[in-house]
PDB file of C-alpha atoms in Angstrom:
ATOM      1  CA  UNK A   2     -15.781 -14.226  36.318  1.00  0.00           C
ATOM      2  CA  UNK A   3     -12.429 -13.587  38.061  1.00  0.00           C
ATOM      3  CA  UNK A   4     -11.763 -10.061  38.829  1.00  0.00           C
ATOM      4  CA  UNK A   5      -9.411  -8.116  36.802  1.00  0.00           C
ATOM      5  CA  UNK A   6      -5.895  -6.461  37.718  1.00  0.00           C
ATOM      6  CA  UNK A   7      -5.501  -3.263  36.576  1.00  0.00           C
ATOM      7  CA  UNK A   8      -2.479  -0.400  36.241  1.00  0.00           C
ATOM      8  CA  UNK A   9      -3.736   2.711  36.521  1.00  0.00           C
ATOM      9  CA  UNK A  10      -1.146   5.644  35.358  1.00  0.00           C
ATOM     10  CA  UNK A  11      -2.915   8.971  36.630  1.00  0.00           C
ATOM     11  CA  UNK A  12      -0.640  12.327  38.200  1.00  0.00           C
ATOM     12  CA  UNK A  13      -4.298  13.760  39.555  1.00  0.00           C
ATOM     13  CA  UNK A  14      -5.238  11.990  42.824  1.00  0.00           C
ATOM     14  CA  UNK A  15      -8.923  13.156  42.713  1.00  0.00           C
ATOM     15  CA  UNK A  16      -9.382  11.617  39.512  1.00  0.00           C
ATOM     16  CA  UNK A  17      -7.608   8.803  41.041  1.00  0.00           C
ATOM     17  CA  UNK A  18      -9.132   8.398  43.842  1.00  0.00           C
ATOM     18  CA  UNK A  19     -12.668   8.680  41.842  1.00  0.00           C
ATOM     19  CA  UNK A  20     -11.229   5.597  39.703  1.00  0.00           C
ATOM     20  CA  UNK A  21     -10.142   3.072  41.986  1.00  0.00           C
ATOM     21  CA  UNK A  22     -13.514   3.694  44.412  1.00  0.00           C
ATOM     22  CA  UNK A  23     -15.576   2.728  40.904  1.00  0.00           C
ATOM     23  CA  UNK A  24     -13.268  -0.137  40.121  1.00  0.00           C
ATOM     24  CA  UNK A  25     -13.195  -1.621  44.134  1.00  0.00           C
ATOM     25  CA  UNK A  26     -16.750  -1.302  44.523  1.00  0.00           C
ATOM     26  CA  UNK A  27     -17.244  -3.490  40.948  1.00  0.00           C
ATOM     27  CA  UNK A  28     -14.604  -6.287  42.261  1.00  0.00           C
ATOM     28  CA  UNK A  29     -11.444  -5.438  40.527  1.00  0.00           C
ATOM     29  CA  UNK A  30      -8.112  -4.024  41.841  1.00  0.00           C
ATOM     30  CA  UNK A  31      -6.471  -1.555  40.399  1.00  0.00           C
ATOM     31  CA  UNK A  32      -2.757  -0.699  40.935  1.00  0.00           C
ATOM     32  CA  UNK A  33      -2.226   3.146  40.777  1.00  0.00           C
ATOM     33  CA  UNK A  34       1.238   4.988  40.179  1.00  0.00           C
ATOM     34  CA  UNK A  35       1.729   8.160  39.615  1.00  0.00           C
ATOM     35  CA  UNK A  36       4.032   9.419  36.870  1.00  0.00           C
ATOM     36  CA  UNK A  37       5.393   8.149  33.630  1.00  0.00           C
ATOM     37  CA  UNK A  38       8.310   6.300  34.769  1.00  0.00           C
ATOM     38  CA  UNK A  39       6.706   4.269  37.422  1.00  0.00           C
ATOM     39  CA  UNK A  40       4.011   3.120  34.842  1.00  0.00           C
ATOM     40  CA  UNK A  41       6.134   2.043  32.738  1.00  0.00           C
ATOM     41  CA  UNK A  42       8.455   0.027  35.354  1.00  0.00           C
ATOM     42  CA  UNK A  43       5.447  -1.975  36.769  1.00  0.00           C
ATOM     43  CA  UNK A  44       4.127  -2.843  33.250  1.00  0.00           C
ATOM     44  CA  UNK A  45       6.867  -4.345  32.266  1.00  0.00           C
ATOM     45  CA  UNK A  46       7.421  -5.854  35.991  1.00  0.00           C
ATOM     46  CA  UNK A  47       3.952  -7.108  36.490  1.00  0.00           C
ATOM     47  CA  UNK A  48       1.133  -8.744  35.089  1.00  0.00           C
ATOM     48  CA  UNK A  49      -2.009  -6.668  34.404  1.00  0.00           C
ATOM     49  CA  UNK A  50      -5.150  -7.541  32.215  1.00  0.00           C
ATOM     50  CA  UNK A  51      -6.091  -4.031  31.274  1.00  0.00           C
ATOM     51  CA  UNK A  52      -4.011  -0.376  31.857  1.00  0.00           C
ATOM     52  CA  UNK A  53      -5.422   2.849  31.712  1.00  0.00           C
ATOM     53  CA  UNK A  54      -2.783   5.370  30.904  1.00  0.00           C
ATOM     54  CA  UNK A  55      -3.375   8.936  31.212  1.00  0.00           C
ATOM     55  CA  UNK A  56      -1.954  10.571  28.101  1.00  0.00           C
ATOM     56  CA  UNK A  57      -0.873  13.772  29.891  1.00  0.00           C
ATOM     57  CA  UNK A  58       1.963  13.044  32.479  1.00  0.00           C
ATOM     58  CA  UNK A  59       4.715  15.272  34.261  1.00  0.00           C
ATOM     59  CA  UNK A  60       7.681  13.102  32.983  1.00  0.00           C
ATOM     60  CA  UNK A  61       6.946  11.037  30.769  1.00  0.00           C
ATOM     61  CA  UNK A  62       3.512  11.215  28.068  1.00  0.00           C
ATOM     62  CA  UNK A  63       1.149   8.230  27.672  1.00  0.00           C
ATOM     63  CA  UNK A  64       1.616   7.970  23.871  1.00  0.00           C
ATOM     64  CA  UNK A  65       5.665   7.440  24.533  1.00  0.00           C
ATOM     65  CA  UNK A  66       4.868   4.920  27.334  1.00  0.00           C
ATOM     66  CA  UNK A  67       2.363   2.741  25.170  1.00  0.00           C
ATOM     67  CA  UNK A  68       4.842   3.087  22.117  1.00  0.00           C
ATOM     68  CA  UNK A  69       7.809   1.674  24.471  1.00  0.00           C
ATOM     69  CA  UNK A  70       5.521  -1.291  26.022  1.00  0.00           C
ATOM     70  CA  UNK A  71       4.333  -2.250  22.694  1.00  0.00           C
ATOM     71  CA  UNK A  72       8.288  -2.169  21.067  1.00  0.00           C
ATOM     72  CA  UNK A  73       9.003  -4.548  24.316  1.00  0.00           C
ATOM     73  CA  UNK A  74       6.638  -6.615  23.384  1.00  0.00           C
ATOM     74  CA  UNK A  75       4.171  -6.081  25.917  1.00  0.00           C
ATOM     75  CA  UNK A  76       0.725  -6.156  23.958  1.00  0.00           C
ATOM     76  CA  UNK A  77      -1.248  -5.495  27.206  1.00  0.00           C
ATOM     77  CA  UNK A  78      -4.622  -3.478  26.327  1.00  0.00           C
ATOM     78  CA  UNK A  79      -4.631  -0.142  27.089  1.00  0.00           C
ATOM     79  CA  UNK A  80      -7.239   2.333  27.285  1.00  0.00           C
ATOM     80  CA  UNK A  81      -5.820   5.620  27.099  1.00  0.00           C
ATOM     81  CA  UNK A  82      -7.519   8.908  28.888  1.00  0.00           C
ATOM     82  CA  UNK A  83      -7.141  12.517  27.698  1.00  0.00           C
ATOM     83  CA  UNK A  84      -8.349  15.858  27.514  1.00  0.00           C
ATOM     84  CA  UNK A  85      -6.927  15.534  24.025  1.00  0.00           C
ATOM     85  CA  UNK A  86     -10.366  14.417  22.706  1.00  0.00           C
ATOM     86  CA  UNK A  87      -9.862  15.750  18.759  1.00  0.00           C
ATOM     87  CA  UNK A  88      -9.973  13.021  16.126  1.00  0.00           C
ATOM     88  CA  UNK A  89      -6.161  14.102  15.132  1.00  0.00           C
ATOM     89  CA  UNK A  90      -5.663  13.187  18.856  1.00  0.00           C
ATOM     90  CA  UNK A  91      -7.620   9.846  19.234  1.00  0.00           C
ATOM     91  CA  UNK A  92      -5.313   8.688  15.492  1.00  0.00           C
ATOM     92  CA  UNK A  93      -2.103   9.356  17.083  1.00  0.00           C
ATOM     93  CA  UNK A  94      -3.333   7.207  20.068  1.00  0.00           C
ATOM     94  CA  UNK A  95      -4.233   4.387  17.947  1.00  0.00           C
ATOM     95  CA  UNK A  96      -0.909   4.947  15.928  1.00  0.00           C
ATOM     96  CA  UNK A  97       1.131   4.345  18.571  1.00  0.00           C
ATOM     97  CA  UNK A  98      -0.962   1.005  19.796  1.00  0.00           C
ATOM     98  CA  UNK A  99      -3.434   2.485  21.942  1.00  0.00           C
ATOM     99  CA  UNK A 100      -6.347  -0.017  22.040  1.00  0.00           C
ATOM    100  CA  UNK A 101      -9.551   2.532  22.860  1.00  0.00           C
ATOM    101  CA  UNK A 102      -9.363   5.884  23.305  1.00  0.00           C
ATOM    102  CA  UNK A 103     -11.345   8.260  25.810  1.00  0.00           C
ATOM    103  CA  UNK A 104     -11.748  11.670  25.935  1.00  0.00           C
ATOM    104  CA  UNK A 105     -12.389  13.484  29.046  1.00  0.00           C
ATOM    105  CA  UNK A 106     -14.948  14.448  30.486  1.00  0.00           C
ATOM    106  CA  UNK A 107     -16.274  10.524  30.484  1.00  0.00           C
ATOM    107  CA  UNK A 108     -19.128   8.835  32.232  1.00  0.00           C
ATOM    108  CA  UNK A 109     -17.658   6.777  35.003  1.00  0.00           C
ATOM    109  CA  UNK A 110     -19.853   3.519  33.939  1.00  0.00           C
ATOM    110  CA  UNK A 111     -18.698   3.892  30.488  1.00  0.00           C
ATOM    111  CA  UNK A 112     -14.714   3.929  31.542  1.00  0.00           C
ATOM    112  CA  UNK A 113     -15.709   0.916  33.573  1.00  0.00           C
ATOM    113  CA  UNK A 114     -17.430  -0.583  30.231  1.00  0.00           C
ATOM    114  CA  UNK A 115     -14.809  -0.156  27.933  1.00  0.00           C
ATOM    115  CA  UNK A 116     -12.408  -1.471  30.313  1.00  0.00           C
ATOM    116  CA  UNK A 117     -14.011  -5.196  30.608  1.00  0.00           C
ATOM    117  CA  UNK A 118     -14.822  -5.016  27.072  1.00  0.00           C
ATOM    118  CA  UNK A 119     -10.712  -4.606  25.811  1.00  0.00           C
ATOM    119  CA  UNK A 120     -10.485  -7.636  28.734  1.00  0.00           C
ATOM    120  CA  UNK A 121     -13.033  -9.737  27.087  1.00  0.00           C
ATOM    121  CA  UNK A 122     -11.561  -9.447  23.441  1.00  0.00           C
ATOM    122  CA  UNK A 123      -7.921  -9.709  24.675  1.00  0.00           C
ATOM    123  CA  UNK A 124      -9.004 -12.755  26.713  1.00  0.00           C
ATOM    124  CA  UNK A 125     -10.963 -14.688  23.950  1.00  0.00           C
ATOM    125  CA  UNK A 126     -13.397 -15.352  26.364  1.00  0.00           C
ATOM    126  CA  UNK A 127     -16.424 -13.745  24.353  1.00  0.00           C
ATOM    127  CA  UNK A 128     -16.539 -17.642  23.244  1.00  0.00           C
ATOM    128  CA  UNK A 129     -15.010 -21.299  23.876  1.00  0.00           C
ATOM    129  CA  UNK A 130     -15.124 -22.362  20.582  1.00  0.00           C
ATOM    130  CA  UNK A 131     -13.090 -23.122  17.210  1.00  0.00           C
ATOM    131  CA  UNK A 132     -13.856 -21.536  14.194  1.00  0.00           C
ATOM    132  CA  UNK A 133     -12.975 -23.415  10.901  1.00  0.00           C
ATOM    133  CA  UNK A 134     -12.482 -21.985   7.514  1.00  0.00           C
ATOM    134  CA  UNK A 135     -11.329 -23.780   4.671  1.00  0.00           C
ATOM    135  CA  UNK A 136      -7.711 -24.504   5.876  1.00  0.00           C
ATOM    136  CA  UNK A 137      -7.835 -21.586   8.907  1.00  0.00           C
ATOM    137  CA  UNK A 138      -8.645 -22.953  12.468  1.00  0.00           C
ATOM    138  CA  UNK A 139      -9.405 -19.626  15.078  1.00  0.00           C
ATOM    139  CA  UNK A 140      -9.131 -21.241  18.557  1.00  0.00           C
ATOM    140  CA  UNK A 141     -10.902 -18.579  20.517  1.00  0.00           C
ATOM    141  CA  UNK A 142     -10.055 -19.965  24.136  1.00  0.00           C
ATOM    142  CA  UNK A 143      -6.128 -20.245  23.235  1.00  0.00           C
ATOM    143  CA  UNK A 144      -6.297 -17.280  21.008  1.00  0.00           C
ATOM    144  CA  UNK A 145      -4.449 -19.389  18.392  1.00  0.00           C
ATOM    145  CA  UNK A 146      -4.494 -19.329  14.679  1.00  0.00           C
ATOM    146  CA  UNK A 147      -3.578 -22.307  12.031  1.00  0.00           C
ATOM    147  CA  UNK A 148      -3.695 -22.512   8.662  1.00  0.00           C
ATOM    148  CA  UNK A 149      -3.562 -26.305   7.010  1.00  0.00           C
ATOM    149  CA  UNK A 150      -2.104 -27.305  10.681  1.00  0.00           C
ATOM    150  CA  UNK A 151       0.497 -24.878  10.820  1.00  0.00           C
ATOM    151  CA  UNK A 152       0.234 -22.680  13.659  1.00  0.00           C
ATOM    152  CA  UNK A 153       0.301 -18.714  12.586  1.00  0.00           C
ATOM    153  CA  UNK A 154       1.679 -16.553  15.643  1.00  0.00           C
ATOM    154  CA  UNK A 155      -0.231 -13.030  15.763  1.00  0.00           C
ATOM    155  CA  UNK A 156      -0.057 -10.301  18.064  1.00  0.00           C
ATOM    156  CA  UNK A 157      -3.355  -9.407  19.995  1.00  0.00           C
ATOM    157  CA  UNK A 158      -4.401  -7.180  17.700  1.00  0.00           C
ATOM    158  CA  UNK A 159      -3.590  -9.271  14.527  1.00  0.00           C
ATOM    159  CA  UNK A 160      -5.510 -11.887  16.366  1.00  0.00           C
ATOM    160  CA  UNK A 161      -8.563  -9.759  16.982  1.00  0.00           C
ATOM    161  CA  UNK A 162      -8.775  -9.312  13.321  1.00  0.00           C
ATOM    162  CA  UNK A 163      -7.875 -12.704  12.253  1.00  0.00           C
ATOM    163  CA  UNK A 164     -11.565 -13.400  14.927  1.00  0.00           C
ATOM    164  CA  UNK A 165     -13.640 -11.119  13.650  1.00  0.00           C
ATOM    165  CA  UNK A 166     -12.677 -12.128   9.738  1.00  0.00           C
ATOM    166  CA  UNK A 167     -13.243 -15.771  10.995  1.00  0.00           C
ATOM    167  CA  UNK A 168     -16.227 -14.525  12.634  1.00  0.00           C
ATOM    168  CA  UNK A 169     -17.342 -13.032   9.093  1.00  0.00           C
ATOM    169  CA  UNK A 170     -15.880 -15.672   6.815  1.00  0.00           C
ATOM    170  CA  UNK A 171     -16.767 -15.502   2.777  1.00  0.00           C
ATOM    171  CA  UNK A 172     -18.425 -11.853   3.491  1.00  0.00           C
ATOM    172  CA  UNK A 173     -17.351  -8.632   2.870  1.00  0.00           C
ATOM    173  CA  UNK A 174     -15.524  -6.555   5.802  1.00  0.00           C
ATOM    174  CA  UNK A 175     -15.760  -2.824   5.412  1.00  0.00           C
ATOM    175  CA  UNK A 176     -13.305  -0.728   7.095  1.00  0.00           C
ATOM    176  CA  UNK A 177     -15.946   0.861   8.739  1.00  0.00           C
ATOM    177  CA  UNK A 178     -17.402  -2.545  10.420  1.00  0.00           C
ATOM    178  CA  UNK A 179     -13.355  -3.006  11.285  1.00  0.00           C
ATOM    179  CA  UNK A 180     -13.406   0.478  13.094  1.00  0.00           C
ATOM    180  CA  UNK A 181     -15.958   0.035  14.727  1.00  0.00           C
ATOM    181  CA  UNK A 182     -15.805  -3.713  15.827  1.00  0.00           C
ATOM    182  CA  UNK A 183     -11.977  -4.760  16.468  1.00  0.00           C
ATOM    183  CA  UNK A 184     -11.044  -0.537  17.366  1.00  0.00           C
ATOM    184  CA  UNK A 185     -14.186   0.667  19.183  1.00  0.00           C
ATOM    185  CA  UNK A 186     -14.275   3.926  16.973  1.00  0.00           C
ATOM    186  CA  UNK A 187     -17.788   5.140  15.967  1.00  0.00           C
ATOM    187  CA  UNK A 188     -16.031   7.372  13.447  1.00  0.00           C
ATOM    188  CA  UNK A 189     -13.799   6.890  10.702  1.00  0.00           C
ATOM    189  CA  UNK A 190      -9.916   8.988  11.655  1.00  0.00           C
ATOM    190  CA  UNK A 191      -8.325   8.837   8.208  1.00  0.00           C
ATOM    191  CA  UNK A 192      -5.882   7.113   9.330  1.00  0.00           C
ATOM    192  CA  UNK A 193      -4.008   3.925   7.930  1.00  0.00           C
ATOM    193  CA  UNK A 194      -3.995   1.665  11.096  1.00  0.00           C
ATOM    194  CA  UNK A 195      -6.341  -0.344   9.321  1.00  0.00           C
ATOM    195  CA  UNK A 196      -4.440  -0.813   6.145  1.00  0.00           C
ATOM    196  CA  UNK A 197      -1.257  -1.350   7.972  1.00  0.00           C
ATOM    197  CA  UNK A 198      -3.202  -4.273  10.133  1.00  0.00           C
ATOM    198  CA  UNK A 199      -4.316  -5.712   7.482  1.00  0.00           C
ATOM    199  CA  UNK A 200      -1.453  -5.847   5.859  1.00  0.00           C
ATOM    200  CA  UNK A 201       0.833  -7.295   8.770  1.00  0.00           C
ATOM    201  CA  UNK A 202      -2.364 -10.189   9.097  1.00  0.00           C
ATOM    202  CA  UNK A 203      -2.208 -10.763   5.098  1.00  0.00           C
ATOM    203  CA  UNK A 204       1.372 -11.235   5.501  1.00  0.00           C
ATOM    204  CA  UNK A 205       1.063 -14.279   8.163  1.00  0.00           C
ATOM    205  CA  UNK A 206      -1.077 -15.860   6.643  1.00  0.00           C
ATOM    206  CA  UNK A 207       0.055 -16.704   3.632  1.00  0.00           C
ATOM    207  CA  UNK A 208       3.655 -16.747   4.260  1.00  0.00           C
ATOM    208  CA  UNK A 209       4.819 -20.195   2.867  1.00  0.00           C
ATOM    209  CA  UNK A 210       1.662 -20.840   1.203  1.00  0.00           C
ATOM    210  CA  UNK A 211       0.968 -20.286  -2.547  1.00  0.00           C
ATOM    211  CA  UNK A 212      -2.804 -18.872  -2.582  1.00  0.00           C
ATOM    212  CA  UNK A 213      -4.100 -15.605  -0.971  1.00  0.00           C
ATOM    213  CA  UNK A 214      -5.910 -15.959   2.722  1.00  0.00           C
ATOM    214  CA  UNK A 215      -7.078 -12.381   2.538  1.00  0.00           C
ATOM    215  CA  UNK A 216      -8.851 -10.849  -1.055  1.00  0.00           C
ATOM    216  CA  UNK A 217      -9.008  -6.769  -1.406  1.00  0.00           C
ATOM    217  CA  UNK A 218     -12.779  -6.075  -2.612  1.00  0.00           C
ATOM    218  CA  UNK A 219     -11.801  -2.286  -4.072  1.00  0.00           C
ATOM    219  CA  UNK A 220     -13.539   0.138  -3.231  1.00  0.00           C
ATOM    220  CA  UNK A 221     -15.461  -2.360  -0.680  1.00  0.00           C
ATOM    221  CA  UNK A 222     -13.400  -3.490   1.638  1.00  0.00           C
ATOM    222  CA  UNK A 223     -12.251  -7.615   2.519  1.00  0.00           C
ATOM    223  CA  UNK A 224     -12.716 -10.750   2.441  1.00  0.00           C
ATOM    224  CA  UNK A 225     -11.304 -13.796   3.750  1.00  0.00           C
ATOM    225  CA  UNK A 226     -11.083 -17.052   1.788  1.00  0.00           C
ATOM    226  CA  UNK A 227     -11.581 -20.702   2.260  1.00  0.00           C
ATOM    227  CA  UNK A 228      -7.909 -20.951   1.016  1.00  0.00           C
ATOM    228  CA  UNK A 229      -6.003 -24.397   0.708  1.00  0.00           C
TER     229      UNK A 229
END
């Protein structure tokens, strides 16, 4: 497996410092800066496959830095750190397009876990396969979706859905399994990020096309369908 390029956006050197030694020593590089500002300009500059963003900075907070990347179009993954660990906290993370969440204190090995885990669903590379539902193609490698041959662009996100309802075709998704499985939250926040998701994929999917992709089960959850 290649090793993985990583932007780091830290102020505190020791916890710095105790980053980039556990990400050297596994293979990886990481890319550290600072403050806000300077996160932000080498995002946008540079390629990275994963960015961990400390949500407290001098000059400029993590949850206006992710919100600016992801209104540029930059749909990087980022795992956000915080001392902020409160559920209220961890929602307005995922609000504004955070893609996992961790609270401080963490255990380094877990950090280093959740980081190659947002890599491996952001790269499709879980599988090298196509999944084929009724008139929806999922090509996992290419990260594409197509419905009756027409390609369907999706964001990352949308796309991670789209997988894991392609993954679960004809059954039931529960919000809960969609927390848990395409966020990485072992808790439900109360928040809409789901619904708003959901709705966005929905949307896509049937655009141009006269029957439903996506069914509402109430008070269940969803379901895709083999749709025409």
């Amino acid at each position: 497996m290649a090793s993985l390029n990583i932007l780091y956006v830290e102020d505190d050197p020791l916890a710095a410092s105790a980053v980039q030694a556990l990400v050297t020593q596994g293979g990886d590089h990481l890319a550290w800066v600072q403050s806000g500002r300077a996160g932000l300009q080498r995002a946008a500059a540079d390629r990275f496959d994963v960015i961990i963003l400390d949500r407290m900075l001098p000059d400029l907070d993590g949850l206006t830095i992710v919100s600016r990347l992801r209104a540029a179009g930059i749909e990087t993954p980022v795992l956000m750190l915080s001392a902020l660990g409160r559920s209220e906290n961890r929602i307005e993370g995922l609000d504004a397009g955070v893609d996992d969440y961790l609270a401080k204190p963490y255990e380094p090995q877990e950090l280093l876990a959740r980081v190659k885990a947002l890599h491996r669903r952001s790269s499709g590379k879980v599988h090298g396969a196509v999944i084929i539902y009724g008139a929806l193609e999922c090509h996992l490698k290419a990260r594409t979706a197509f419905r009756a041959g027409r390609h369907i662009a999706l964001s990352p996100r949308e796309f991670e859905l789209f997988r894991y309802f392609m993954e679960n075709a004809g059954e039931t998704v529960t919000r809960e399994m969609l927390l848990r499985d395409v966020w990485n939250m072992s808790f439900d926040p109360q928040t809409n990020v789901v619904d708003v998701n959901i709705g966005r994929l929905r949307r896509k999917l049937e655009d141009g096309f006269t029957t439903p992709a996506l069914e509402t089960i109430w008070g269940a959850g969803y379901r895709l369908t083999a749709c025409e």
